[in-house]
CSV table of C-alpha atoms and ligand atoms in Angstrom, one decimal:
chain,number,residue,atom,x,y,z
A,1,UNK,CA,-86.3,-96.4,-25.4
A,2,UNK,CA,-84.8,-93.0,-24.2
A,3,UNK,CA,-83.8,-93.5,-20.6
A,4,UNK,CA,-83.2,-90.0,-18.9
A,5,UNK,CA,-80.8,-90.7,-15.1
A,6,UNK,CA,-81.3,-88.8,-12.6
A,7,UNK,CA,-83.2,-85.9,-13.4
A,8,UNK,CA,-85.2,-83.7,-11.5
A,9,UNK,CA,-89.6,-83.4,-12.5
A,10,UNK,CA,-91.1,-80.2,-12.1
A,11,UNK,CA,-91.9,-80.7,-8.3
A,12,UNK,CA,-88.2,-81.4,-7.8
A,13,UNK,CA,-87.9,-85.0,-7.3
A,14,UNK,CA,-85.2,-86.8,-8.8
A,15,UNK,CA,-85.8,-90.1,-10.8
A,16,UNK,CA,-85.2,-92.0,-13.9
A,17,UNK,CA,-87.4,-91.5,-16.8
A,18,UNK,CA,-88.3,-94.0,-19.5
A,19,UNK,CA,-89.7,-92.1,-22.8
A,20,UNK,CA,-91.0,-94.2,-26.1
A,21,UNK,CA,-88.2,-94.2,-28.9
A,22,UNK,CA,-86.9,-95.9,-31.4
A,23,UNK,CA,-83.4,-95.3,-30.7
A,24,UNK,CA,-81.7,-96.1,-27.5
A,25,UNK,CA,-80.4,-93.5,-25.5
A,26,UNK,CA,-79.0,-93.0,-22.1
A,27,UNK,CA,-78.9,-89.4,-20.9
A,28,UNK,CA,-77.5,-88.2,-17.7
A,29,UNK,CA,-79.8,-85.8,-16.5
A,30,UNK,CA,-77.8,-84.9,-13.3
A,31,UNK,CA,-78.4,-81.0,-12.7
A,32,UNK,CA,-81.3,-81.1,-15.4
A,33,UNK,CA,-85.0,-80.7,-15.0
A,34,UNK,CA,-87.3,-82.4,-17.5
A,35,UNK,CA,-90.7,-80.3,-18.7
A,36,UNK,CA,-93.4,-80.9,-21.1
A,37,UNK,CA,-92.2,-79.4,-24.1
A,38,UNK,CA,-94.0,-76.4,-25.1
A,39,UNK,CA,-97.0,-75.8,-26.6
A,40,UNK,CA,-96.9,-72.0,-28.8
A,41,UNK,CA,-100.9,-71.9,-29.9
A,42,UNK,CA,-99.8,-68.3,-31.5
A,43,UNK,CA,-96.9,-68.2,-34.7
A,44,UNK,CA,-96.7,-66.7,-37.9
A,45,UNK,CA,-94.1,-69.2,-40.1
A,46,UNK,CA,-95.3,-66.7,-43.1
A,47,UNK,CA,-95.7,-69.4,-45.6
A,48,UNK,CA,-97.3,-69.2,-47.9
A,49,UNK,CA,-95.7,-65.9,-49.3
A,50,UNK,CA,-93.0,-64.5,-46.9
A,51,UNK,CA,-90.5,-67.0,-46.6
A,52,UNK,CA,-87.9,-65.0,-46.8
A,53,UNK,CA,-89.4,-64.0,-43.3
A,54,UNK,CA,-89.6,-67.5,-42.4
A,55,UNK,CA,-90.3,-71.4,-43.8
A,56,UNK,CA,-91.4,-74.1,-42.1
A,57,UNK,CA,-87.7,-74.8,-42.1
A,58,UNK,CA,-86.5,-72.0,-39.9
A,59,UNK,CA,-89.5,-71.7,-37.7
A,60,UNK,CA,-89.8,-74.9,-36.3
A,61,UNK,CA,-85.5,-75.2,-36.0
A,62,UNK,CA,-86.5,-72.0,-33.6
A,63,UNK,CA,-89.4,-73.6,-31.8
A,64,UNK,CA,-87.4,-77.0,-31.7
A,65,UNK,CA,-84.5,-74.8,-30.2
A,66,UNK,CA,-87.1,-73.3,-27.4
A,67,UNK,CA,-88.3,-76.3,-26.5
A,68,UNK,CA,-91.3,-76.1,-28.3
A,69,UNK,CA,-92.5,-79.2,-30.3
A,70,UNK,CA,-96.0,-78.2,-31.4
A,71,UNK,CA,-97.4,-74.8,-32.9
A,72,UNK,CA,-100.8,-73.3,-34.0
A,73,UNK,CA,-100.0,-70.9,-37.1
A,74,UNK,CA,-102.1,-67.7,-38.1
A,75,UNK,CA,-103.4,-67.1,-41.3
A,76,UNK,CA,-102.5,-63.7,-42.3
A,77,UNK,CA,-100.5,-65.1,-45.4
A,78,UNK,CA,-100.3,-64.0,-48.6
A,79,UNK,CA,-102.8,-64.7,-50.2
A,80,UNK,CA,-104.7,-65.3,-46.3
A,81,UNK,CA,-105.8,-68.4,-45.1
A,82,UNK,CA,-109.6,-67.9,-45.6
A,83,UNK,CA,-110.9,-70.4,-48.0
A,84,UNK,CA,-110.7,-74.5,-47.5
A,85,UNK,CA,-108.8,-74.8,-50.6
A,86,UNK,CA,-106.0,-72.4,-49.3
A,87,UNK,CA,-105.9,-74.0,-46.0
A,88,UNK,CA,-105.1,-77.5,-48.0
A,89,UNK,CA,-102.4,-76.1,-49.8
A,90,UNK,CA,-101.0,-74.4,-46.7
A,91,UNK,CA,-101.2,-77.7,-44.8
A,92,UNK,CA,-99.2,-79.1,-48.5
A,93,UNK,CA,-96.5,-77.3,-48.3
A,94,UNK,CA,-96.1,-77.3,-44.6
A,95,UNK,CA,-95.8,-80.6,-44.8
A,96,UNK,CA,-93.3,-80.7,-47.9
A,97,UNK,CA,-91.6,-78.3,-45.7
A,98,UNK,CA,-90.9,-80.1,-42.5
A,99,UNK,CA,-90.7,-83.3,-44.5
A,100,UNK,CA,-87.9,-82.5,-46.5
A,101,UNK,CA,-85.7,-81.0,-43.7
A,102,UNK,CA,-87.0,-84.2,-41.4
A,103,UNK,CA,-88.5,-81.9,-38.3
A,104,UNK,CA,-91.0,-84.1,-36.9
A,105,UNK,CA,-93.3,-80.7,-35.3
A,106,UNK,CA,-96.6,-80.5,-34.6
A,107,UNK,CA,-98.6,-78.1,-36.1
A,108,UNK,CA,-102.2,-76.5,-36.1
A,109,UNK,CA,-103.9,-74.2,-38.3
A,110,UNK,CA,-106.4,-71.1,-38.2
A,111,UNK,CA,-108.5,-70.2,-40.6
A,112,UNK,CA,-108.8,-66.7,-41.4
A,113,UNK,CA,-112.6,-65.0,-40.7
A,114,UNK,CA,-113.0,-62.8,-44.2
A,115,UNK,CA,-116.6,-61.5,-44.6
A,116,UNK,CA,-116.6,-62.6,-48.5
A,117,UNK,CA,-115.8,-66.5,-47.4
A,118,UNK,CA,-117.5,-67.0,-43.8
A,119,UNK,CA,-119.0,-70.2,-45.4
A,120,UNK,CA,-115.7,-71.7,-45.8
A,121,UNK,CA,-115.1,-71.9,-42.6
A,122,UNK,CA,-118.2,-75.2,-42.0
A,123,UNK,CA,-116.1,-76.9,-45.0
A,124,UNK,CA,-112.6,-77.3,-42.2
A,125,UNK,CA,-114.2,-77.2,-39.8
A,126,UNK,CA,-112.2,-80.6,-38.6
A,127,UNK,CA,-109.2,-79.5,-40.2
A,128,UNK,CA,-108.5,-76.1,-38.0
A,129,UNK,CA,-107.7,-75.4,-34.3
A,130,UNK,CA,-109.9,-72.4,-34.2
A,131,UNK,CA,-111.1,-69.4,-36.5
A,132,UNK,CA,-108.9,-66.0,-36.3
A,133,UNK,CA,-110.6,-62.7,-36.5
A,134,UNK,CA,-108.7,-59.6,-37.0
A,135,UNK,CA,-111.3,-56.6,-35.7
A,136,UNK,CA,-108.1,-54.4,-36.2
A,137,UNK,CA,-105.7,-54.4,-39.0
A,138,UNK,CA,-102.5,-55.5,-38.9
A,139,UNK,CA,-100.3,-57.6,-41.0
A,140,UNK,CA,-102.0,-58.6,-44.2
A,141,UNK,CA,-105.4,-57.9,-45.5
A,142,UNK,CA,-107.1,-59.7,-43.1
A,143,UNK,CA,-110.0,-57.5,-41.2
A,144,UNK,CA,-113.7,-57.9,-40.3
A,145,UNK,CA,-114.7,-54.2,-38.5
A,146,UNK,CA,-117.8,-54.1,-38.4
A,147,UNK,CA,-120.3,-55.4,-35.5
A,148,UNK,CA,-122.5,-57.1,-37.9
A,149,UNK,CA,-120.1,-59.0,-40.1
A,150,UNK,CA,-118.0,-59.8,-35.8
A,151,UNK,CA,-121.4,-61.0,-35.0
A,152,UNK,CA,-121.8,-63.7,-38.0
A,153,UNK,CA,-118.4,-65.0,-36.8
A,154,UNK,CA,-119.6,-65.2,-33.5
A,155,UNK,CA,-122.4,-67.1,-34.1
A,156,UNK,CA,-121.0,-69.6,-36.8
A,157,UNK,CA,-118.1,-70.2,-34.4
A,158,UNK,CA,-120.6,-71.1,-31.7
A,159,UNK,CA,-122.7,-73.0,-34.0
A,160,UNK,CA,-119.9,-75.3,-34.5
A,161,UNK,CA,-118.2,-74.9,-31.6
A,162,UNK,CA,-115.2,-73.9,-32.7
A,163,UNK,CA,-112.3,-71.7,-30.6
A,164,UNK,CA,-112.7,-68.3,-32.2
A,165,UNK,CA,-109.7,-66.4,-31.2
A,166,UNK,CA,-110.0,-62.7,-31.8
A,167,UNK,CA,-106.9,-59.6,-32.2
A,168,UNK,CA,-109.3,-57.3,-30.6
A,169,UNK,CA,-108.2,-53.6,-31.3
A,170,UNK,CA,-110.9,-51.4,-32.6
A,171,UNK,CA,-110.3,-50.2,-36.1
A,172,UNK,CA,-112.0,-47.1,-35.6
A,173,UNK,CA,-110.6,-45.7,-32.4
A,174,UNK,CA,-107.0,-46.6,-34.7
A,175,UNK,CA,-108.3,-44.6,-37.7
A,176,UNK,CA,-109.3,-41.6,-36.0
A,177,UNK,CA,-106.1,-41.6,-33.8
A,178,UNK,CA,-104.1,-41.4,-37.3
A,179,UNK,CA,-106.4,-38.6,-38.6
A,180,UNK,CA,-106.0,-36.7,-35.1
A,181,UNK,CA,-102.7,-37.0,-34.4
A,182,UNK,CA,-99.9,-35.0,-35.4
A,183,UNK,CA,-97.8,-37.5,-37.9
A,184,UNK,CA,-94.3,-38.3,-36.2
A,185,UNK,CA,-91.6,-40.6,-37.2
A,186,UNK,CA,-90.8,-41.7,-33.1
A,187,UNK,CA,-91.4,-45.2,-33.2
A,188,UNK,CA,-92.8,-44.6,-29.4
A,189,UNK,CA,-96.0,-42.8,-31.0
A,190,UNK,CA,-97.2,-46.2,-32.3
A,191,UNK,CA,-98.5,-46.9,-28.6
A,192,UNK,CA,-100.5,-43.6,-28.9
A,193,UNK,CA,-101.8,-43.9,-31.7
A,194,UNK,CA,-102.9,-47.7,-31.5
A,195,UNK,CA,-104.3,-47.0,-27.8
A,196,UNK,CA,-105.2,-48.8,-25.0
A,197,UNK,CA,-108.6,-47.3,-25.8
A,198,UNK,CA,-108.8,-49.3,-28.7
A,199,UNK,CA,-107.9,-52.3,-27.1
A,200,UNK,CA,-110.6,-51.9,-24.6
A,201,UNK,CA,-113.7,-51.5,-26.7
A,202,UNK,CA,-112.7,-54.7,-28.9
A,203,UNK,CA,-112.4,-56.3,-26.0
A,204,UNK,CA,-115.5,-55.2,-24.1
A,205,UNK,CA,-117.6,-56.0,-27.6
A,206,UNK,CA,-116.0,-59.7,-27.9
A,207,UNK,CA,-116.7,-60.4,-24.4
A,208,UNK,CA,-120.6,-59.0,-25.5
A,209,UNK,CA,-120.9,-61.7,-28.3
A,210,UNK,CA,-119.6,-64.4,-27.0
A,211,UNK,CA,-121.8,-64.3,-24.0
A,212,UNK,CA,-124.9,-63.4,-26.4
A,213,UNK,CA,-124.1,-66.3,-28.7
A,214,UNK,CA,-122.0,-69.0,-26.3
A,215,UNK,CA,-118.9,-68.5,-28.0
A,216,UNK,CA,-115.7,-70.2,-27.1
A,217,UNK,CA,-113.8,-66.9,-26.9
A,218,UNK,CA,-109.9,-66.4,-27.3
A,219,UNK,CA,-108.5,-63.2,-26.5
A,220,UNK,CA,-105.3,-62.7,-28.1
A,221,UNK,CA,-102.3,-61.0,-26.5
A,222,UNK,CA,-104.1,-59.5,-24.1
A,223,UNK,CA,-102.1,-55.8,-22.9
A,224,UNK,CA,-103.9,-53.7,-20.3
A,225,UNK,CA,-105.1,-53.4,-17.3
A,226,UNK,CA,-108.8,-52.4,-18.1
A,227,UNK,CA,-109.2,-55.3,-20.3
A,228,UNK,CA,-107.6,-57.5,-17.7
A,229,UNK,CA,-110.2,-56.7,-15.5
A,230,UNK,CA,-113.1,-56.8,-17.9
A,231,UNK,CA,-112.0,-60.5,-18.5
A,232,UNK,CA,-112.3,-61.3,-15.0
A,233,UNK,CA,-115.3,-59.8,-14.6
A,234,UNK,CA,-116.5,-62.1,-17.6
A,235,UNK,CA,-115.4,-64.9,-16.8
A,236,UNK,CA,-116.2,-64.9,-13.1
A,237,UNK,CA,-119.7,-64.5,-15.0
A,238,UNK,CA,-119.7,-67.6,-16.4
A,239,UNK,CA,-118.6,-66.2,-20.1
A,240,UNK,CA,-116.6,-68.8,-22.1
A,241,UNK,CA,-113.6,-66.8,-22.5
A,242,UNK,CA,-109.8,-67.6,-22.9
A,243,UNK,CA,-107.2,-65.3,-22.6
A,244,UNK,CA,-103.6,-65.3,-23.8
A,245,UNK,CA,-100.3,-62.8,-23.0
A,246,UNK,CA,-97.1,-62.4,-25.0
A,247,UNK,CA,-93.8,-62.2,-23.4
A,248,UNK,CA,-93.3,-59.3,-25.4
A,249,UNK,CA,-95.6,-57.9,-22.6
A,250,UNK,CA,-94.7,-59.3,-19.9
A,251,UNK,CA,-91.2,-58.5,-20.2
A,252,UNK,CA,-91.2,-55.4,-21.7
A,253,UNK,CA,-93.2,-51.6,-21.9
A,254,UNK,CA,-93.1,-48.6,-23.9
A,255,UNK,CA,-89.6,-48.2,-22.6
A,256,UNK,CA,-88.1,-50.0,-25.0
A,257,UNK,CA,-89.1,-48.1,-28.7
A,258,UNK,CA,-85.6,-45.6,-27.0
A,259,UNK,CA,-83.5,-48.9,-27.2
A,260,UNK,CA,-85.1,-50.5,-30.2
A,261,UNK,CA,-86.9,-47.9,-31.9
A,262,UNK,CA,-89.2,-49.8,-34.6
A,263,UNK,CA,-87.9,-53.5,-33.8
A,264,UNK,CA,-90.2,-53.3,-31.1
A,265,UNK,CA,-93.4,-52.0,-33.2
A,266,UNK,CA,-96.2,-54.3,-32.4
A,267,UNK,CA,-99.5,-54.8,-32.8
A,268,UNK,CA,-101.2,-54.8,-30.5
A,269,UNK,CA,-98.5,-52.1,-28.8
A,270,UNK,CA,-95.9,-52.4,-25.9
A,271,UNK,CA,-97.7,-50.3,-23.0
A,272,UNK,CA,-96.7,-49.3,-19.8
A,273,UNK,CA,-94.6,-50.7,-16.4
A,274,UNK,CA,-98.0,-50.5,-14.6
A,275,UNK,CA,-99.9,-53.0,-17.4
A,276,UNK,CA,-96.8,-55.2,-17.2
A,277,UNK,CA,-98.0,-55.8,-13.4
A,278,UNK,CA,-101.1,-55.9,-14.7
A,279,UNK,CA,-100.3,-58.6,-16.4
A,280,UNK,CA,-98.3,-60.9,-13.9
A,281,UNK,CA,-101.1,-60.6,-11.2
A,282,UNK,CA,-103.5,-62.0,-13.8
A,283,UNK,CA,-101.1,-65.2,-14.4
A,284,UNK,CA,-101.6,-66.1,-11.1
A,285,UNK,CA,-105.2,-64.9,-10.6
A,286,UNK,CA,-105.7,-67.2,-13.4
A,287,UNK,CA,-107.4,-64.7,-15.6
A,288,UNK,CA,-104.3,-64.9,-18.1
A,289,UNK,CA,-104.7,-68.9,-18.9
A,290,UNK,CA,-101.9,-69.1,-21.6
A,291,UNK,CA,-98.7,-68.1,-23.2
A,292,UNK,CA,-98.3,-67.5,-27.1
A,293,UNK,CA,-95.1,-66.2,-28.5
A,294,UNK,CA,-96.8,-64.0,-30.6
A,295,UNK,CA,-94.0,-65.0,-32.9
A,296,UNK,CA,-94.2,-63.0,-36.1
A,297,UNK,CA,-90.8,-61.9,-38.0
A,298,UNK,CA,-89.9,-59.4,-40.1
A,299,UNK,CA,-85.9,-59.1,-41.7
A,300,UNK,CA,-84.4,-56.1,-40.5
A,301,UNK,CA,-84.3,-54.4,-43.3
A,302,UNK,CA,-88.3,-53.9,-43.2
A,303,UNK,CA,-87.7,-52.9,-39.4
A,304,UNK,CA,-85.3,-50.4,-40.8
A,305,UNK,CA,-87.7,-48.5,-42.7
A,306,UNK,CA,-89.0,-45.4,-41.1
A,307,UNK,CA,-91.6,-46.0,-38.6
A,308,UNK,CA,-94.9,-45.1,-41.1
A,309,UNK,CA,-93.3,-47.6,-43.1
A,310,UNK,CA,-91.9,-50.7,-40.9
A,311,UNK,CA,-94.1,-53.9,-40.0
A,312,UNK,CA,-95.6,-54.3,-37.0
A,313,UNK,CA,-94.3,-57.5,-35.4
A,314,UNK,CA,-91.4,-59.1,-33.6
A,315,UNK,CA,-90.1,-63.1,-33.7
A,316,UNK,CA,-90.6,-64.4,-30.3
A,317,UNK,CA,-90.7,-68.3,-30.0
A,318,UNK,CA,-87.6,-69.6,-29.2
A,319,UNK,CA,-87.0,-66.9,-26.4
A,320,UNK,CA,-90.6,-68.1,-24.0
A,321,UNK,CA,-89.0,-70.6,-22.3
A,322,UNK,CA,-85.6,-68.7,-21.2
A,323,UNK,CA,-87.7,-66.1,-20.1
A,324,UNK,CA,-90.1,-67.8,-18.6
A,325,UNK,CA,-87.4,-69.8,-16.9
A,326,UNK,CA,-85.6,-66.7,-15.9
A,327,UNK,CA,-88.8,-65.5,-14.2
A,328,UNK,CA,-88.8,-68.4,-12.1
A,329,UNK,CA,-85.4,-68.1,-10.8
A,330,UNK,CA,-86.5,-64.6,-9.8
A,331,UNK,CA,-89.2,-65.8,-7.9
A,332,UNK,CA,-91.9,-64.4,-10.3
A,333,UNK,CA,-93.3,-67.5,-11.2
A,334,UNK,CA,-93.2,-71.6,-10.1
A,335,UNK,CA,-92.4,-74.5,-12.6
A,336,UNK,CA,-95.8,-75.8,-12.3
A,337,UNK,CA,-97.3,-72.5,-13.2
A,338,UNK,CA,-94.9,-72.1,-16.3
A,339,UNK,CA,-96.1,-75.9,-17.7
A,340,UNK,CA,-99.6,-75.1,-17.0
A,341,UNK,CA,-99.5,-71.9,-19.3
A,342,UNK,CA,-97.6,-73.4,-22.1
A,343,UNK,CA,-99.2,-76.9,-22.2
A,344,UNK,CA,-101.6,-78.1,-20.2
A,345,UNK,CA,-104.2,-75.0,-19.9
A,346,UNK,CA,-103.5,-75.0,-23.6
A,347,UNK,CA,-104.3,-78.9,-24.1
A,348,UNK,CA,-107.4,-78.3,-22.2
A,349,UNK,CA,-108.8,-75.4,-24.0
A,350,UNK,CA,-108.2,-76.7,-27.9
A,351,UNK,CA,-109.1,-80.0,-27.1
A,352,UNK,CA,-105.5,-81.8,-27.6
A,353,UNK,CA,-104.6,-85.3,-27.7
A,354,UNK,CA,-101.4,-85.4,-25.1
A,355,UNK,CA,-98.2,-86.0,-26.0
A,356,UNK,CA,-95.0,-87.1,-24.5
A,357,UNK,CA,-92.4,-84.8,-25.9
A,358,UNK,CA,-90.4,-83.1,-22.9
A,359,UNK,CA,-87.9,-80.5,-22.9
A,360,UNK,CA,-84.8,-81.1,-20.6
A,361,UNK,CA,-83.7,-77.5,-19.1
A,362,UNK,CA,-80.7,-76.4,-17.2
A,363,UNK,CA,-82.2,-74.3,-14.9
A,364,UNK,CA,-79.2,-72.7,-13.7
A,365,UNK,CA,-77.9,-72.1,-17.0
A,366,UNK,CA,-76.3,-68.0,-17.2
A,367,UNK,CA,-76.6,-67.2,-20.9
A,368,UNK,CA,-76.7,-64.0,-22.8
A,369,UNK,CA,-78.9,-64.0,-25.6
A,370,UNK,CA,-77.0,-64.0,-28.7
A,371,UNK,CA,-78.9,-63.2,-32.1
A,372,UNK,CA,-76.4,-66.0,-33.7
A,373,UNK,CA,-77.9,-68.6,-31.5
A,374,UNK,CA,-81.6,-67.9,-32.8
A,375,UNK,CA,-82.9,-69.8,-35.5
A,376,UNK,CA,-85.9,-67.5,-36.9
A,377,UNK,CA,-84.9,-66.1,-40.1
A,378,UNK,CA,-85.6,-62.9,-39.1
A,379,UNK,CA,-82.3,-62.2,-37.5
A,380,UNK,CA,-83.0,-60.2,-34.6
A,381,UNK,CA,-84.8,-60.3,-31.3
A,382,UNK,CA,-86.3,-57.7,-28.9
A,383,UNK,CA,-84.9,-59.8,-26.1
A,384,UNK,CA,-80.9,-59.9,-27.4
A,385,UNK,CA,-78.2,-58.6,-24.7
A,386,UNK,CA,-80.5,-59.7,-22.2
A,387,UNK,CA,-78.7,-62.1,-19.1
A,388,UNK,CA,-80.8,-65.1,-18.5
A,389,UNK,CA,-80.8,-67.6,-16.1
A,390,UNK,CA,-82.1,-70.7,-17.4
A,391,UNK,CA,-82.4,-72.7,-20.2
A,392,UNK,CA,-83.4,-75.6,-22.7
A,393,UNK,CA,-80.4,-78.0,-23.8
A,394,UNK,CA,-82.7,-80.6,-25.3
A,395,UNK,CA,-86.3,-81.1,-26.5
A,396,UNK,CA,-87.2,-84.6,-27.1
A,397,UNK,CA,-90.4,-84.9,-30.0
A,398,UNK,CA,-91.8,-87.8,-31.4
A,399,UNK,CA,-88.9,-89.8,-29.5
A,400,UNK,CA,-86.1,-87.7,-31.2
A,401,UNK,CA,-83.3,-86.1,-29.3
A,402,UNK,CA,-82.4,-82.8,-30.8
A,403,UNK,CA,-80.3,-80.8,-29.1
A,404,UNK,CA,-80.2,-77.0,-28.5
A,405,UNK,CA,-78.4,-74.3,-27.0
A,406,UNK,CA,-74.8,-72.6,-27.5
A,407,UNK,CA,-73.3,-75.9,-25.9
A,408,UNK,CA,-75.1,-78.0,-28.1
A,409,UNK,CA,-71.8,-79.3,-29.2
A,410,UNK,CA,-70.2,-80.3,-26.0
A,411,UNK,CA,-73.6,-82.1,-25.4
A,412,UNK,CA,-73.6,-83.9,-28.4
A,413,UNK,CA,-73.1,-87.1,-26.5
A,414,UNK,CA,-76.2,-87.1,-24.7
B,501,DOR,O1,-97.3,-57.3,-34.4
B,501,DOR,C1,-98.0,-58.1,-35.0
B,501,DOR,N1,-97.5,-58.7,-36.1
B,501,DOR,N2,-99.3,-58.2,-34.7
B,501,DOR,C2,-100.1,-58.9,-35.5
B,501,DOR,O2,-101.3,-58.9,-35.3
B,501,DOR,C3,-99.7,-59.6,-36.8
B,501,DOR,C4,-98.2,-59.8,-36.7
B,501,DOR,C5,-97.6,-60.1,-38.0
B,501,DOR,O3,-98.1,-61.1,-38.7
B,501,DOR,O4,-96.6,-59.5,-38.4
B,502,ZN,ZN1,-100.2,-62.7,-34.1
């Protein structure tokens, strides 16, 4: 038994909290706050065939270290994640993984929607948290672009009633904006040329299907206003759609290729102040009903290259919670709120079995993000330099106490 003194819950009553464990613990958790740890339902740990972007290994150390204990993982790997035989060995190794460095995280996988192997996806369908369509290219070959081939997924997702979550950027709009526009090496032209446009007729099409067909809909990292307000018009509507932002655009716009030129090349891209508001008033309209990391490394090296020639993609979750956190404390957001979009919404909409894993944060906690305290192979972060206020110092899974944070050491006797 883990017995945590003192420490405040989410509405801000103190109390002493007993968790299941095998090992006996006291903690003084005077000046702490406990949380549910996090849930990230969006992560690219690049196995199989990146790891020297990231392993199971260095992933979960960074979720572990962000106070996240479970994660859903993306299938553009190489080879992608599309048949049951490739999810099996994924799910292998993962397992060898976080086995052999003893990192009791949850995980979840997606299945990959590719239009030669759309009848694997029946064979796991108990095996996977949901189906993952690209209808825009990104990282990997993974791509279904046209409305016939979208629809099929549509309908087999329904059929089964499985989550289909969707990166909804419209391939066309993308390939005539690289025909039309004049080539440039300024990171900040990768907002133009993947454009909000783009994003808004994906958007406006998913929203189509899944009403014709009844489809549990995800839309994944959601960016502007227009399709913000489509969603709400859909789901006011009655539609069955879910929709998740990234930190990466909530807490930063377009601003940010001047100060990190291709580190912050995304897909889809950063946009402007006004969608970041966007954004924030659809957390607490409820149309935004999640947080996902979006977590998807690079080395820096790759984000070196000249822009025609860098990865799209930034590592993200071991930084939600500190931000998130730091949002509160400015007033942007409450506790409950921040738990309800990184757990429970989550729990509800993929069907989870709870858990009691908690993370214990020091909510008045001033800390500069330092790249040396991040765990993600990649080795950089769009957030470094930044001055938070508020942070994890311990996530408790499975009943095991791992400790995080620059003062991890001074708080070793927990
Ligand atoms: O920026 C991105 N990076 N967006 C994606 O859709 C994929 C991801 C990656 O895997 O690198
Ligand atoms: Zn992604």
């Amino acid at each position: 038994m883990i017995t945590i003194k003192n420490v405040a819950l989410s509405d801000g009553t103190v109390r002493n909290v007993d968790l299941d464990s095998c090992a006996q613990r006291h903690i003084d958790g005077s000046g702490l706050t406990l949380l549910p740890a996090l849930i990230d339902p969006h992560v690219h740990f690049r196995v199989p065939g990146a790891e020297h972007k990231e392993t199971w290994v260095s992933g979960a150390q960074a979720a572990l270290a962000g106070g996240v204990t479970t994660v859903f993982d993306m299938p553009n790997n190489t080879p992608s994640c599309v048949t049951a035989e490739r999810l099996r060995q994924k799910a292998q190794l993962i397992k060898e993984q976080l086995q052999r460095a003893a990192i009791p995280l949850r995980s979840y996988l997606y299945i990959g929607a590719d239009r030669n192997h759309l009848d694997e996806i029946v064979k796991v369908k108990n095996e996977i948290i949901g189906i993952k369509m690209f209808m825009g290219s990104s990282t990997g070959d993974l791509l279904i672009d046209d409305e016939h081939t979208q629809e099929q997924v549509f309908q087999i997702a329904a059929t089964y009633n499985l989550v289909l979550s969707v990166h909804a950027e419209e391939e066309a709009i993308i390939r005539q904006n690289q025909q039309r526009i004049k080539p440039s090496l300024d990171p900040a032209i990768h907002s133009i040329i993947r454009d909000r446009q783009a994003a808004i007729t994906a958007v406006e099409r998913a929203i189509r299907l899944a009403e014709k067909h009844r489809t549990k809909l995800v839309i994944l990292h959601c960016s502007t206003k227009e399709e913000l307000e489509l969603l709400r018009r859909a789901k006011r509507r009655g539609v069955r759609v879910y929709v998740e932002a990234c930190p990466r655009h909530l807490f930063l716009d377009e601003s940010a290729y001047q100060t990190h030129g291709n580190l912050a090349k995304v897909n889809p891209p950063l946009r402007s102040a006004t969608d970041r508001l966007a954004l924030w008033e659809a957390i607490h309209d409820n149309t935004v009903d999640f947080i996902g990391s979006d977590h998807s490394p690079h080395t820096l090296e790759e984000k070196q290259r000249p822009y025609d020639q860098a990865p799209a993609g930034a590592p993200g979750v071991q930084m939600t919670l500190p931000l998130l956190l730091d949002a509160c404390n400015h007033g942007w957001l409450s506790l409950k709120k921040v738990i309800e979009l990184t757990r429970t919404n989550i729990e509800k909409i993929f069907k989870l079995s709870p858990n009691d894993d908690v993370v214990l944060v020091d909510h008045k906690l001033r800390r500069t993000v330092e790249v040396a305290d991040l765990r993600s192979k990649a080795g950089w972060s769009l957030f470094s330099e930044m001055t938070l206020t508020g942070w994890p110092v311990a996530t408790i899974i499975r009943g095991n106490i791992i400790e995080v944070g620059a003062d991890a050491c001074q708080r070793a006797t927990l």
